[in-house]
Amino acid sequence: NAGVTQTPKFRILKIGQSMTLQCTQDMNHNYMYWYRQDPGMGLKLIYYSVGAGITDKGEVPNGYNVSRSTTEDFPLRLELAAPSQTSVYFCATLIRGAGTDTQYFGPGTRLTVL
Amino acid sequence: AQSVTQLGSHVSVSEGALVLLRCNYSSSVPPYLFWYVQYPNQGLQLLLKYTTGATLVKGINGFEAEFKKSETSFHLTKPSAHMSDAAEYFCAVSRFTSGTYKYIFGTGTRLKVLA
């Protein structure tokens, strides 16, 4: 059981380039999230999905897009990379229990835009 | 609106000393509260959580936290620090809104353990 996997681990982009950050889970969780983590800022929600075909914006969606064609995959796309998008990106899933919920995080993708 | 405040972005303790990481929250409804740990170059890992019931919650690696509604606090403690506890710790509150559970994270506290 791999849990939540993210690729790539590291990437350097030039301004204006595009890329897709991959996130895959094998736990059959409906809820999936993308966060960015900046030093001293905690985690900010970019986009989330409550199931295949359903996505919505979080706190900081500008400059990003997502899709959710399957339960397993939730890719995050940067169309025109900007230095402000230099960050560490985490994908997470959520399991719902009786009166509770727990998120599981991937290992992260460290992105630098120069 | 919900929010989470972690007091102290950096905390240093000696090995064997008490660890106390502070978290205060604001919420208009009974919150679900969480502590996560992040080791260097890794994702976040759940340490413990409070949903309902007993206000003293025990987690992994000897950590525990107490939910105090009157103080709107959820401080994380460990009686005796170990070198392996050096990491960044995040407090979070979750709520169900717009059809999903959303988490609000604090800005994190980096714990340093001195030999």
mmCIF file of C-alpha atoms in Angstrom:
data_model
loop_
_atom_site.group_PDB
_atom_site.id
_atom_site.type_symbol
_atom_site.label_atom_id
_atom_site.label_comp_id
_atom_site.label_asym_id
_atom_site.label_seq_id
_atom_site.Cartn_x
_atom_site.Cartn_y
_atom_site.Cartn_z
ATOM 1 C CA ASN A 1 0.000 0.000 0.000
ATOM 2 C CA ALA A 2 1.846 3.063 -1.262
ATOM 3 C CA GLY A 3 -0.629 5.620 0.133
ATOM 4 C CA VAL A 4 -0.157 8.982 -1.593
ATOM 5 C CA THR A 5 2.603 9.325 -4.170
ATOM 6 C CA GLN A 6 3.795 12.505 -5.851
ATOM 7 C CA THR A 7 6.038 13.050 -8.827
ATOM 8 C CA PRO A 8 8.435 14.627 -9.455
ATOM 9 C CA LYS A 9 10.241 15.183 -6.152
ATOM 10 C CA PHE A 10 12.092 18.230 -7.445
ATOM 11 C CA ARG A 11 11.739 20.479 -10.469
ATOM 12 C CA ILE A 12 13.234 23.708 -11.722
ATOM 13 C CA LEU A 13 11.202 25.717 -14.229
ATOM 14 C CA LYS A 14 11.870 28.851 -16.184
ATOM 15 C CA ILE A 15 9.363 31.689 -16.052
ATOM 16 C CA GLY A 16 6.510 31.027 -18.456
ATOM 17 C CA GLN A 17 7.026 27.277 -18.693
ATOM 18 C CA SER A 18 4.249 24.859 -17.818
ATOM 19 C CA MET A 19 4.222 21.597 -15.941
ATOM 20 C CA THR A 20 1.980 19.082 -14.245
ATOM 21 C CA LEU A 21 2.512 17.845 -10.719
ATOM 22 C CA GLN A 22 1.250 14.311 -10.373
ATOM 23 C CA CYS A 23 -0.579 12.890 -7.374
ATOM 24 C CA THR A 24 -1.816 9.320 -7.122
ATOM 25 C CA GLN A 25 -3.455 7.471 -4.253
ATOM 26 C CA ASP A 26 -4.279 3.818 -3.828
ATOM 27 C CA MET A 27 -6.611 4.105 -0.829
ATOM 28 C CA ASN A 28 -9.809 4.777 -2.805
ATOM 29 C CA HIS A 29 -10.399 8.030 -0.912
ATOM 30 C CA ASN A 30 -12.883 10.421 -2.453
ATOM 31 C CA TYR A 31 -11.451 13.611 -0.986
ATOM 32 C CA MET A 32 -8.163 14.935 -2.339
ATOM 33 C CA TYR A 33 -6.364 18.223 -1.789
ATOM 34 C CA TRP A 34 -3.463 20.274 -3.105
ATOM 35 C CA TYR A 35 -1.563 22.543 -0.751
ATOM 36 C CA ARG A 36 1.452 24.762 -1.089
ATOM 37 C CA GLN A 37 3.854 25.322 1.764
ATOM 38 C CA ASP A 38 5.930 28.455 2.018
ATOM 39 C CA PRO A 39 8.413 29.153 4.845
ATOM 40 C CA GLY A 40 6.698 30.564 7.923
ATOM 41 C CA MET A 41 3.287 30.451 6.248
ATOM 42 C CA GLY A 42 1.991 26.995 7.015
ATOM 43 C CA LEU A 43 -0.030 25.217 4.341
ATOM 44 C CA LYS A 44 -2.431 26.972 2.007
ATOM 45 C CA LEU A 45 -5.155 25.108 0.125
ATOM 46 C CA ILE A 46 -4.949 25.496 -3.658
ATOM 47 C CA TYR A 47 -7.657 23.153 -4.964
ATOM 48 C CA TYR A 48 -9.643 20.238 -3.675
ATOM 49 C CA SER A 49 -11.841 17.469 -5.020
ATOM 50 C CA VAL A 50 -14.657 15.540 -3.400
ATOM 51 C CA GLY A 51 -14.706 12.829 -6.034
ATOM 52 C CA ALA A 52 -14.027 12.011 -9.648
ATOM 53 C CA GLY A 53 -15.254 14.808 -11.884
ATOM 54 C CA ILE A 54 -15.721 17.300 -9.035
ATOM 55 C CA THR A 55 -13.158 19.963 -8.168
ATOM 56 C CA ASP A 56 -13.253 23.360 -6.524
ATOM 57 C CA LYS A 57 -10.989 26.245 -5.618
ATOM 58 C CA GLY A 58 -9.288 26.668 -2.275
ATOM 59 C CA GLU A 59 -7.649 29.748 -0.795
ATOM 60 C CA VAL A 60 -4.948 30.343 -3.417
ATOM 61 C CA PRO A 61 -6.056 28.908 -6.806
ATOM 62 C CA ASN A 62 -4.722 31.621 -9.124
ATOM 63 C CA GLY A 63 -2.185 30.301 -11.616
ATOM 64 C CA TYR A 64 -3.192 26.679 -11.147
ATOM 65 C CA ASN A 65 -5.639 24.200 -12.624
ATOM 66 C CA VAL A 66 -6.698 20.706 -11.649
ATOM 67 C CA SER A 67 -8.659 17.791 -13.016
ATOM 68 C CA ARG A 68 -10.011 14.618 -11.443
ATOM 69 C CA SER A 69 -10.936 12.072 -14.085
ATOM 70 C CA THR A 70 -10.390 9.083 -11.775
ATOM 71 C CA THR A 71 -10.529 8.468 -8.040
ATOM 72 C CA GLU A 72 -6.824 7.677 -7.989
ATOM 73 C CA ASP A 73 -5.322 10.702 -9.740
ATOM 74 C CA PHE A 74 -5.464 14.416 -8.991
ATOM 75 C CA PRO A 75 -2.897 16.304 -11.106
ATOM 76 C CA LEU A 76 -2.083 19.971 -10.549
ATOM 77 C CA ARG A 77 -1.150 22.053 -13.593
ATOM 78 C CA LEU A 78 0.836 25.248 -13.762
ATOM 79 C CA GLU A 79 0.282 26.889 -17.124
ATOM 80 C CA LEU A 80 2.626 29.900 -16.976
ATOM 81 C CA ALA A 81 5.111 29.456 -14.181
ATOM 82 C CA ALA A 82 5.982 32.546 -12.128
ATOM 83 C CA PRO A 83 8.606 33.035 -9.396
ATOM 84 C CA SER A 84 5.764 33.420 -6.877
ATOM 85 C CA GLN A 85 4.955 29.755 -7.476
ATOM 86 C CA THR A 86 8.279 28.649 -6.042
ATOM 87 C CA SER A 87 7.134 26.479 -3.164
ATOM 88 C CA VAL A 88 6.739 22.956 -1.861
ATOM 89 C CA TYR A 89 3.533 21.327 -3.033
ATOM 90 C CA PHE A 90 1.734 18.634 -1.086
ATOM 91 C CA CYS A 91 -1.080 16.414 -2.186
ATOM 92 C CA ALA A 92 -3.320 14.873 0.470
ATOM 93 C CA THR A 93 -6.281 12.555 0.728
ATOM 94 C CA LEU A 94 -8.868 12.344 3.435
ATOM 95 C CA ILE A 95 -10.514 9.395 5.071
ATOM 96 C CA ARG A 96 -13.769 9.880 6.876
ATOM 97 C CA GLY A 97 -14.512 7.918 10.001
ATOM 98 C CA ALA A 98 -17.269 7.987 12.579
ATOM 99 C CA GLY A 99 -17.354 11.661 13.543
ATOM 100 C CA THR A 100 -13.811 12.300 12.453
ATOM 101 C CA ASP A 101 -11.586 12.780 9.454
ATOM 102 C CA THR A 102 -7.880 12.309 8.875
ATOM 103 C CA GLN A 103 -5.689 13.589 6.063
ATOM 104 C CA TYR A 104 -2.827 11.620 4.575
ATOM 105 C CA PHE A 105 -0.057 13.563 2.869
ATOM 106 C CA GLY A 106 2.272 12.719 0.036
ATOM 107 C CA PRO A 107 6.018 13.405 0.307
ATOM 108 C CA GLY A 108 5.830 16.683 -1.614
ATOM 109 C CA THR A 109 7.212 18.252 -4.777
ATOM 110 C CA ARG A 110 9.763 21.028 -4.396
ATOM 111 C CA LEU A 111 9.370 23.502 -7.268
ATOM 112 C CA THR A 112 11.668 26.389 -8.100
ATOM 113 C CA VAL A 113 10.766 28.937 -10.782
ATOM 114 C CA LEU A 114 13.651 31.032 -12.056
ATOM 115 C CA ALA B 1 -14.094 32.268 10.586
ATOM 116 C CA GLN B 2 -11.804 29.634 11.965
ATOM 117 C CA SER B 3 -8.145 30.277 12.589
ATOM 118 C CA VAL B 4 -5.168 28.701 14.291
ATOM 119 C CA THR B 5 -2.341 30.475 16.073
ATOM 120 C CA GLN B 6 0.892 28.772 17.035
ATOM 121 C CA LEU B 7 2.933 30.766 19.502
ATOM 122 C CA GLY B 8 6.636 30.606 18.795
ATOM 123 C CA SER B 9 7.959 29.766 15.361
ATOM 124 C CA HIS B 10 11.073 28.213 16.927
ATOM 125 C CA VAL B 11 11.368 26.334 20.217
ATOM 126 C CA SER B 12 14.557 24.854 21.656
ATOM 127 C CA VAL B 13 14.659 22.315 24.474
ATOM 128 C CA SER B 14 17.375 20.174 25.957
ATOM 129 C CA GLU B 15 17.255 16.436 25.471
ATOM 130 C CA GLY B 16 15.192 14.956 28.303
ATOM 131 C CA ALA B 17 13.354 18.200 29.016
ATOM 132 C CA LEU B 18 9.637 18.854 28.691
ATOM 133 C CA VAL B 19 8.348 19.786 25.249
ATOM 134 C CA LEU B 20 5.492 22.293 25.129
ATOM 135 C CA LEU B 21 4.228 23.611 21.800
ATOM 136 C CA ARG B 22 1.355 26.044 21.970
ATOM 137 C CA CYS B 23 -1.728 26.197 19.771
ATOM 138 C CA ASN B 24 -4.789 28.383 20.119
ATOM 139 C CA TYR B 25 -7.755 28.262 17.824
ATOM 140 C CA SER B 26 -10.877 30.198 17.078
ATOM 141 C CA SER B 27 -14.012 28.440 15.971
ATOM 142 C CA SER B 28 -17.700 29.157 16.139
ATOM 143 C CA VAL B 29 -18.522 25.459 16.356
ATOM 144 C CA PRO B 30 -16.912 22.584 18.256
ATOM 145 C CA PRO B 31 -13.700 21.987 16.371
ATOM 146 C CA TYR B 32 -11.799 18.965 15.240
ATOM 147 C CA LEU B 33 -8.176 19.640 16.158
ATOM 148 C CA PHE B 34 -5.001 18.038 14.915
ATOM 149 C CA TRP B 35 -1.264 18.057 15.385
ATOM 150 C CA TYR B 36 0.985 17.066 12.509
ATOM 151 C CA VAL B 37 4.750 16.581 12.425
ATOM 152 C CA GLN B 38 6.968 17.215 9.434
ATOM 153 C CA TYR B 39 10.500 15.861 9.285
ATOM 154 C CA PRO B 40 12.951 17.448 6.838
ATOM 155 C CA ASN B 41 12.064 16.882 3.198
ATOM 156 C CA GLN B 42 9.009 14.822 4.072
ATOM 157 C CA GLY B 43 5.253 15.259 4.064
ATOM 158 C CA LEU B 44 3.116 15.830 7.121
ATOM 159 C CA GLN B 45 2.371 12.945 9.430
ATOM 160 C CA LEU B 46 -0.532 12.860 11.862
ATOM 161 C CA LEU B 47 0.581 12.918 15.506
ATOM 162 C CA LEU B 48 -2.815 13.040 17.193
ATOM 163 C CA LYS B 49 -6.315 14.414 16.863
ATOM 164 C CA TYR B 50 -9.228 15.528 18.980
ATOM 165 C CA THR B 51 -12.785 15.099 17.786
ATOM 166 C CA THR B 52 -15.107 14.467 20.733
ATOM 167 C CA GLY B 53 -14.939 12.782 24.095
ATOM 168 C CA ALA B 54 -11.843 12.703 26.284
ATOM 169 C CA THR B 55 -10.070 16.037 26.221
ATOM 170 C CA LEU B 56 -6.606 14.552 26.809
ATOM 171 C CA VAL B 57 -5.499 12.919 23.612
ATOM 172 C CA LYS B 58 -2.509 10.640 23.291
ATOM 173 C CA GLY B 59 -0.619 10.327 20.051
ATOM 174 C CA ILE B 60 2.399 8.621 18.604
ATOM 175 C CA ASN B 61 5.976 8.947 19.868
ATOM 176 C CA GLY B 62 4.881 9.835 23.429
ATOM 177 C CA PHE B 63 3.134 13.091 22.527
ATOM 178 C CA GLU B 64 -0.164 14.188 23.954
ATOM 179 C CA ALA B 65 -2.409 17.246 23.776
ATOM 180 C CA GLU B 66 -5.236 18.577 25.865
ATOM 181 C CA PHE B 67 -8.280 20.287 24.470
ATOM 182 C CA LYS B 68 -9.278 23.183 26.733
ATOM 183 C CA LYS B 69 -12.450 24.773 25.490
ATOM 184 C CA SER B 70 -12.390 27.606 28.040
ATOM 185 C CA GLU B 71 -8.925 28.615 26.866
ATOM 186 C CA THR B 72 -9.498 27.705 23.180
ATOM 187 C CA SER B 73 -6.201 25.866 23.328
ATOM 188 C CA PHE B 74 -4.785 22.554 22.161
ATOM 189 C CA HIS B 75 -1.178 22.554 23.356
ATOM 190 C CA LEU B 76 1.139 19.683 22.487
ATOM 191 C CA THR B 77 3.376 18.187 25.170
ATOM 192 C CA LYS B 78 5.920 15.449 25.664
ATOM 193 C CA PRO B 79 7.485 14.781 29.073
ATOM 194 C CA SER B 80 10.998 14.073 27.821
ATOM 195 C CA ALA B 81 12.408 15.307 24.521
ATOM 196 C CA HIS B 82 14.441 13.035 22.319
ATOM 197 C CA MET B 83 16.840 14.063 19.594
ATOM 198 C CA SER B 84 14.567 12.388 17.059
ATOM 199 C CA ASP B 85 11.760 14.823 17.970
ATOM 200 C CA ALA B 86 13.512 17.628 16.109
ATOM 201 C CA ALA B 87 11.048 18.569 13.376
ATOM 202 C CA GLU B 88 8.397 21.108 12.468
ATOM 203 C CA TYR B 89 5.003 20.782 14.109
ATOM 204 C CA PHE B 90 1.714 22.064 12.758
ATOM 205 C CA CYS B 91 -1.561 22.540 14.563
ATOM 206 C CA ALA B 92 -4.706 22.410 12.438
ATOM 207 C CA VAL B 93 -8.456 22.752 12.765
ATOM 208 C CA SER B 94 -10.940 21.252 10.348
ATOM 209 C CA ARG B 95 -14.501 22.025 9.463
ATOM 210 C CA PHE B 96 -17.033 20.708 6.976
ATOM 211 C CA THR B 97 -17.901 23.410 4.448
ATOM 212 C CA SER B 98 -18.888 23.579 0.787
ATOM 213 C CA GLY B 99 -19.241 19.839 0.623
ATOM 214 C CA THR B 100 -15.839 18.928 1.974
ATOM 215 C CA TYR B 101 -13.627 18.950 5.032
ATOM 216 C CA LYS B 102 -11.232 21.883 4.962
ATOM 217 C CA TYR B 103 -8.221 22.268 7.153
ATOM 218 C CA ILE B 104 -6.792 25.499 8.493
ATOM 219 C CA PHE B 105 -3.144 25.116 9.459
ATOM 220 C CA GLY B 106 -1.068 27.150 11.816
ATOM 221 C CA THR B 107 2.228 28.564 10.616
ATOM 222 C CA GLY B 108 4.235 25.860 12.331
ATOM 223 C CA THR B 109 6.731 25.579 15.185
ATOM 224 C CA ARG B 110 10.207 24.270 14.525
ATOM 225 C CA LEU B 111 11.453 22.221 17.461
ATOM 226 C CA LYS B 112 15.164 21.980 18.095
ATOM 227 C CA VAL B 113 16.487 19.463 20.623
ATOM 228 C CA LEU B 114 19.839 20.264 22.197
ATOM 229 C CA ALA B 115 22.206 17.525 23.315
#
